[in-house]
C-alpha positions as semicolon CSV with decimal commas, in nm:
position;residue;x (nm);y (nm);z (nm)
1;X;2,862;5,959;-8,883
2;X;2,519;5,796;-8,863
3;X;2,222;6,014;-8,766
4;X;2,082;5,891;-8,433
5;X;1,704;5,851;-8,436
6;X;1,551;5,796;-8,092
7;X;1,204;5,636;-8,093
8;X;0,998;5,670;-7,775
9;X;0,721;5,422;-7,692
10;X;0,498;5,396;-7,387
11;X;0,212;5,159;-7,475
12;X;0,148;4,825;-7,645
13;X;-0,073;4,981;-7,915
14;X;0,177;5,255;-7,994
15;X;0,462;5,004;-8,026
16;X;0,249;4,798;-8,262
17;X;0,228;5,102;-8,488
18;X;0,596;5,195;-8,452
19;X;0,737;4,848;-8,512
20;X;0,787;4,874;-8,888
21;X;0,937;5,222;-8,864
22;X;1,179;5,103;-8,596
23;X;1,269;4,802;-8,806
24;X;1,339;5,015;-9,112
25;X;1,554;5,260;-8,913
26;X;1,745;4,969;-8,760
27;X;1,827;4,826;-9,104
28;X;1,924;5,158;-9,266
29;X;2,300;5,202;-9,307
30;X;2,282;5,580;-9,261
31;X;2,081;5,576;-8,939
32;X;2,129;5,451;-8,585
33;X;1,818;5,344;-8,394
34;X;1,785;5,436;-8,029
35;X;1,486;5,310;-7,827
36;X;1,340;5,450;-7,505
37;X;1,055;5,263;-7,339
38;X;0,836;5,404;-7,066
39;X;0,483;5,404;-6,927
40;X;0,275;5,088;-6,953
41;X;0,559;4,886;-7,107
42;X;0,731;4,874;-6,766
43;X;0,422;4,797;-6,557
44;X;0,342;4,441;-6,438
45;X;-0,024;4,547;-6,429
46;X;-0,018;4,603;-6,806
47;X;0,182;4,294;-6,896
48;X;0,547;4,415;-6,892
49;X;0,528;4,458;-7,268
50;X;0,886;4,585;-7,296
51;X;0,971;4,214;-7,306
52;X;0,799;4,186;-7,645
53;X;1,015;4,471;-7,777
54;X;1,327;4,285;-7,670
55;X;1,187;3,958;-7,809
56;X;1,147;4,135;-8,143
57;X;1,523;4,196;-8,143
58;X;1,535;4,564;-8,051
59;X;1,793;4,693;-7,806
60;X;1,632;4,918;-7,544
61;X;1,868;5,205;-7,470
62;X;1,675;5,348;-7,176
63;X;1,382;5,246;-6,957
64;X;1,202;5,535;-6,788
65;X;0,971;5,420;-6,511
66;X;0,719;5,699;-6,463
67;X;0,379;5,541;-6,388
68;X;0,247;5,575;-6,035
69;X;0,010;5,306;-5,908
70;X;-0,295;5,533;-5,912
71;X;-0,501;5,651;-6,209
72;X;-0,636;5,971;-6,051
73;X;-0,571;6,311;-6,214
74;X;-0,315;6,386;-5,942
75;X;-0,132;6,055;-6,006
76;X;-0,125;6,114;-6,383
77;X;0,007;6,469;-6,330
78;X;0,283;6,341;-6,102
79;X;0,369;6,071;-6,356
80;X;0,424;6,339;-6,620
81;X;0,664;6,514;-6,385
82;X;0,858;6,194;-6,320
83;X;0,871;6,133;-6,693
84;X;1,018;6,475;-6,770
85;X;1,294;6,411;-6,514
86;X;1,369;6,066;-6,655
87;X;1,375;6,180;-7,018
88;X;1,603;6,473;-6,933
89;X;1,866;6,233;-6,800
90;X;1,819;5,985;-7,086
91;X;1,859;6,244;-7,361
92;X;2,169;6,386;-7,194
93;X;2,327;6,041;-7,193
94;X;2,239;5,903;-7,538
95;X;2,239;6,238;-7,728
96;X;1,991;6,165;-8,011
97;X;1,985;6,378;-8,326
98;X;1,606;6,345;-8,364
99;X;1,342;6,221;-8,118
100;X;1,043;6,045;-8,278
101;X;0,715;6,042;-8,086
102;X;0,369;5,922;-8,181
103;X;0,031;6,052;-8,078
104;X;-0,108;6,221;-7,777
105;X;-0,060;6,037;-7,449
106;X;0,074;6,195;-7,133
107;X;0,393;5,985;-7,147
108;X;0,467;6,135;-7,488
109;X;0,400;6,486;-7,356
110;X;0,676;6,428;-7,101
111;X;0,912;6,300;-7,372
112;X;0,843;6,602;-7,593
113;X;0,883;6,856;-7,314
114;X;1,224;6,720;-7,220
115;X;1,338;6,704;-7,585
116;X;1,226;7,061;-7,648
117;X;1,421;7,199;-7,352
118;X;1,718;6,979;-7,446
119;X;1,719;7,141;-7,793
120;X;1,663;6,812;-7,976
121;X;1,449;6,822;-8,294
122;X;1,120;6,635;-8,252
123;X;0,942;6,437;-8,526
124;X;0,575;6,392;-8,436
125;X;0,349;6,125;-8,586
126;X;-0,032;6,164;-8,602
127;X;-0,056;6,536;-8,535
128;X;-0,348;6,747;-8,655
129;X;-0,610;6,494;-8,546
130;X;-0,902;6,548;-8,311
131;X;-1,033;6,346;-8,017
132;X;-1,255;6,604;-7,857
133;X;-1,366;6,394;-7,561
134;X;-1,014;6,348;-7,429
135;X;-0,730;6,525;-7,256
136;X;-0,529;6,373;-7,543
137;X;-0,659;6,650;-7,774
138;X;-0,475;6,944;-7,609
139;X;-0,175;6,717;-7,544
140;X;-0,153;6,630;-7,915
141;X;-0,172;6,994;-8,022
142;X;0,086;7,092;-7,761
143;X;0,327;6,830;-7,894
144;X;0,267;6,963;-8,246
145;X;0,382;7,309;-8,138
146;X;0,691;7,162;-7,969
147;X;0,779;6,956;-8,278
148;X;0,981;7,039;-8,587
149;X;0,896;6,758;-8,830
150;X;0,537;6,643;-8,874
151;X;0,411;6,313;-9,016
152;X;0,037;6,350;-9,079
153;X;-0,200;6,066;-9,166
154;X;-0,413;6,256;-9,422
155;X;-0,429;6,579;-9,621
156;X;-0,693;6,713;-9,384
157;X;-0,468;6,658;-9,084
158;X;-0,173;6,810;-9,272
159;X;-0,376;7,125;-9,340
160;X;-0,471;7,145;-8,974
161;X;-0,106;7,129;-8,863
162;X;-0,022;7,411;-9,106
163;X;-0,322;7,604;-8,971
164;X;-0,151;7,585;-8,631
165;X;0,143;7,782;-8,774
166;X;0,378;7,501;-8,876
167;X;0,585;7,545;-9,192
168;X;0,437;7,346;-9,487
169;X;0,782;7,222;-9,594
170;X;0,810;7,034;-9,265
171;X;0,461;6,876;-9,271
172;X;0,434;6,546;-9,462
173;X;0,122;6,343;-9,542
174;X;0,254;5,987;-9,515
175;X;-0,063;5,797;-9,424
176;X;-0,077;5,581;-9,114
177;X;0,164;5,320;-8,985
178;X;-0,132;5,103;-8,887
179;X;-0,216;5,016;-9,248
180;X;0,144;4,921;-9,318
181;X;0,141;4,696;-9,013
182;X;-0,171;4,521;-9,138
183;X;-0,026;4,456;-9,481
184;X;0,293;4,309;-9,334
185;X;0,138;4,101;-9,056
186;X;0,107;3,723;-9,089
187;X;-0,251;3,611;-9,143
188;X;-0,352;3,326;-8,913
189;X;-0,629;3,082;-8,995
190;X;-0,930;3,084;-8,764
191;X;-0,805;2,761;-8,606
192;X;-0,453;2,899;-8,559
193;X;-0,593;3,215;-8,402
194;X;-0,808;3,015;-8,159
195;X;-0,502;2,813;-8,065
196;X;-0,298;3,131;-8,011
197;X;-0,546;3,267;-7,754
198;X;-0,639;2,929;-7,608
199;X;-1,010;3,004;-7,638
200;X;-1,280;2,858;-7,859
201;X;-1,423;3,145;-8,064
202;X;-1,629;3,111;-8,380
203;X;-1,856;3,415;-8,369
204;X;-1,715;3,685;-8,143
205;X;-1,687;4,057;-8,073
206;X;-1,353;4,225;-8,001
207;X;-1,395;4,485;-7,724
208;X;-1,162;4,767;-7,617
209;X;-1,310;5,041;-7,399
210;X;-1,101;5,329;-7,264
211;X;-1,208;5,607;-7,025
212;X;-1,332;5,936;-7,173
213;X;-1,082;6,148;-6,985
214;X;-1,255;6,488;-7,012
215;X;-1,562;6,349;-6,835
216;X;-1,581;6,316;-6,459
217;X;-1,663;5,977;-6,304
218;X;-1,834;5,824;-6,609
219;X;-1,616;5,512;-6,648
220;X;-1,818;5,291;-6,413
221;X;-2,152;5,374;-6,570
222;X;-2,014;5,337;-6,923
223;X;-1,863;4,992;-6,875
224;X;-2,176;4,870;-6,695
225;X;-2,392;4,993;-6,983
226;X;-2,173;4,824;-7,242
227;X;-2,164;4,492;-7,057
228;X;-2,542;4,498;-7,018
229;X;-2,584;4,563;-7,390
230;X;-2,349;4,277;-7,478
231;X;-2,570;4,036;-7,282
232;X;-2,834;4,088;-7,551
233;X;-2,609;3,908;-7,801
234;X;-2,553;3,590;-7,603
235;X;-2,482;3,383;-7,916
236;X;-2,158;3,579;-7,966
237;X;-1,846;3,527;-7,758
238;X;-1,639;3,822;-7,638
239;X;-1,266;3,891;-7,645
240;X;-1,172;4,186;-7,423
241;X;-0,844;4,377;-7,422
242;X;-0,786;4,587;-7,112
243;X;-0,787;4,962;-7,107
244;X;-0,471;5,172;-7,095
245;X;-0,324;5,373;-6,806
246;X;-0,565;5,667;-6,837
247;X;-0,755;5,822;-6,549
248;X;-1,019;5,573;-6,419
249;X;-0,890;5,293;-6,641
250;X;-0,868;5,054;-6,347
251;X;-1,243;5,091;-6,288
252;X;-1,313;4,957;-6,637
253;X;-1,062;4,674;-6,599
254;X;-1,215;4,566;-6,267
255;X;-1,563;4,535;-6,420
256;X;-1,426;4,345;-6,721
257;X;-1,240;4,098;-6,499
258;X;-1,552;4,043;-6,289
259;X;-1,764;3,991;-6,601
260;X;-1,521;3,737;-6,746
261;X;-1,507;3,552;-6,413
262;X;-1,887;3,522;-6,421
263;X;-1,899;3,430;-6,793
264;X;-1,597;3,203;-6,842
265;X;-1,749;3,001;-7,125
266;X;-1,840;3,309;-7,323
267;X;-1,563;3,563;-7,262
268;X;-1,189;3,610;-7,213
269;X;-0,971;3,911;-7,127
270;X;-0,610;3,997;-7,215
271;X;-0,374;4,257;-7,072
272;X;-0,231;4,275;-7,423
273;X;-0,291;4,059;-7,729
274;X;0,024;4,184;-7,902
275;X;0,029;4,306;-8,261
276;X;-0,001;3,968;-8,436
277;X;-0,291;3,835;-8,230
278;X;-0,470;4,171;-8,215
279;X;-0,471;4,221;-8,592
280;X;-0,581;3,863;-8,644
281;X;-0,855;3,914;-8,386
282;X;-0,984;4,195;-8,608
283;X;-0,954;3,967;-8,911
284;X;-1,174;3,699;-8,755
285;X;-1,419;3,892;-8,535
286;X;-1,775;3,988;-8,624
287;X;-1,725;4,350;-8,510
288;X;-1,493;4,569;-8,305
289;X;-1,676;4,749;-8,024
290;X;-1,560;5,027;-7,790
291;X;-1,383;5,358;-7,837
292;X;-1,025;5,282;-7,937
293;X;-0,861;5,472;-8,223
294;X;-0,782;5,137;-8,388
295;X;-1,154;5,103;-8,459
296;X;-1,128;5,405;-8,687
297;X;-0,779;5,357;-8,831
298;X;-0,695;4,986;-8,858
299;X;-1,031;4,806;-8,849
300;X;-1,172;4,958;-9,173
301;X;-0,874;4,817;-9,365
302;X;-1,011;4,471;-9,286
303;X;-1,353;4,581;-9,419
304;X;-1,490;4,505;-9,074
305;X;-1,752;4,708;-8,882
306;X;-1,668;4,926;-8,584
307;X;-1,917;5,026;-8,316
308;X;-1,768;5,352;-8,186
309;X;-1,924;5,448;-7,852
310;X;-1,929;5,798;-7,705
311;X;-1,710;6,104;-7,755
312;X;-1,357;5,967;-7,714
313;X;-1,287;5,965;-8,090
314;X;-1,509;6,259;-8,183
315;X;-1,344;6,462;-8,458
316;X;-1,143;6,187;-8,631
317;X;-1,189;6,097;-8,997
318;X;-1,419;5,796;-9,022
319;X;-1,483;5,533;-9,286
320;X;-1,833;5,412;-9,377
321;X;-1,778;5,103;-9,161
322;X;-1,777;5,308;-8,838
323;X;-2,112;5,319;-8,657
324;X;-2,131;5,593;-8,393
325;X;-2,353;5,561;-8,088
326;X;-2,395;5,705;-7,739
327;X;-2,346;5,536;-7,401
328;X;-2,711;5,434;-7,384
329;X;-2,796;5,065;-7,372
330;X;-3,054;5,071;-7,652
331;X;-2,829;5,287;-7,870
332;X;-2,542;5,040;-7,829
333;X;-2,772;4,745;-7,901
334;X;-2,899;4,912;-8,218
335;X;-2,544;4,990;-8,332
336;X;-2,425;4,633;-8,273
337;X;-2,733;4,500;-8,455
338;X;-2,647;4,721;-8,752
339;X;-2,283;4,603;-8,747
340;X;-2,387;4,240;-8,802
341;X;-2,661;4,318;-9,054
342;X;-2,591;4,146;-9,387
343;X;-2,691;4,449;-9,596
344;X;-2,454;4,678;-9,403
345;X;-2,170;4,425;-9,420
346;X;-2,213;4,394;-9,795
347;X;-2,213;4,773;-9,837
348;X;-1,881;4,829;-9,660
349;X;-1,696;4,574;-9,873
350;X;-1,656;4,841;-10,144
351;X;-1,593;5,147;-9,924
352;X;-1,301;5,389;-9,969
353;X;-1,005;5,396;-9,729
354;X;-0,911;5,730;-9,570
355;X;-0,564;5,670;-9,424
356;X;-0,316;5,598;-9,703
357;X;-0,173;5,301;-9,890
358;X;0,070;5,143;-9,647
359;X;0,424;5,261;-9,741
360;X;0,440;5,498;-9,445
361;X;0,764;5,393;-9,274
362;X;0,958;5,415;-9,601
363;X;0,843;5,775;-9,648
364;X;0,929;5,862;-9,288
365;X;1,279;5,716;-9,305
366;X;1,348;5,909;-9,624
367;X;1,258;6,233;-9,446
368;X;1,450;6,147;-9,129
369;X;1,763;6,076;-9,336
370;X;1,755;6,371;-9,573
371;X;1,599;6,662;-9,387
372;X;1,844;6,934;-9,288
373;X;1,871;6,995;-8,915
374;X;2,055;7,325;-8,960
375;X;1,852;7,596;-8,785
376;X;1,552;7,360;-8,756
377;X;1,514;7,450;-8,389
378;X;1,448;7,818;-8,475
379;X;1,089;7,775;-8,584
380;X;0,903;8,048;-8,770
381;X;0,527;8,079;-8,740
382;X;0,353;8,024;-9,074
383;X;0,065;8,264;-9,134
384;X;-0,212;8,149;-9,367
385;X;-0,295;8,434;-9,606
């Protein structure tokens, strides 16, 4: 009997990372892929991105609609509750052998809680990392403690998971799925990329700004500061991707939409670029600006600069191409100026990578196939001597 591997995805970015793992599970003769979609994938506001999953040929076993229309702390909390209820029913019906979750979002917390109570082994991707400015940080660590199999992106993150009491034999440094996705993604010419987004871009910045969820009411000030700083570089065009469904995300999106409306010749905004266009946007842009994790994980693979603003990604491993700055206009301007400086650009062409070599999904599938599930639910705390 095939081992049933249930992959949960709630956002466009997460699915972009999971694609190659899902594809490899689907093609393996010893495994059966199950797919549950939830969160932003099912929201018209965020582009109904579950349609891309189906377009890619995956069968969606369950859709769990859990997002409320608001992005307040109360709305997010209620969404988690709805998610737990939905996942409980889904797991009971499709009976997976292992549930695979990635990262640290509140949708994934709901998926992990329901799997834990349902006595289903959980395989967690990207544990042991830090994002100290976010609610994602305690969520990620909570999921680690609920999980039984751990796929870490570096030796440092693997050590941190073990430090949390997880058994070393169940913690695997496999690198990051993002690098594998880059190596397997079709490279578009600059002209083909411009055609794909229907916008004339020669020199441009790629911008993704998310709320810093452990700060109160800072989203409006932060997006205003960033937009004001970008006006300094009026010879560069701007490609925005909208924020995710975090608290206060709609505030940021509203300001971006207003800015694009007022600067139609210079800027464009997308609910979701999709994996192919997003990675090619990195390939062709002058710099990636904002506070998305992709700026630290995927962008350095392209030997491109990242301007990382604020505390959202504080604590993550960073390549030499990442330029940190605060949410102060002059600080952002200085960081962007550095990112397009010829000396800096030349320096990062020979930098070391920190997140693996790109055979991540193959390593994961090997573990998911071979690992014994006998008594795996009865976890023992590992004490570091």
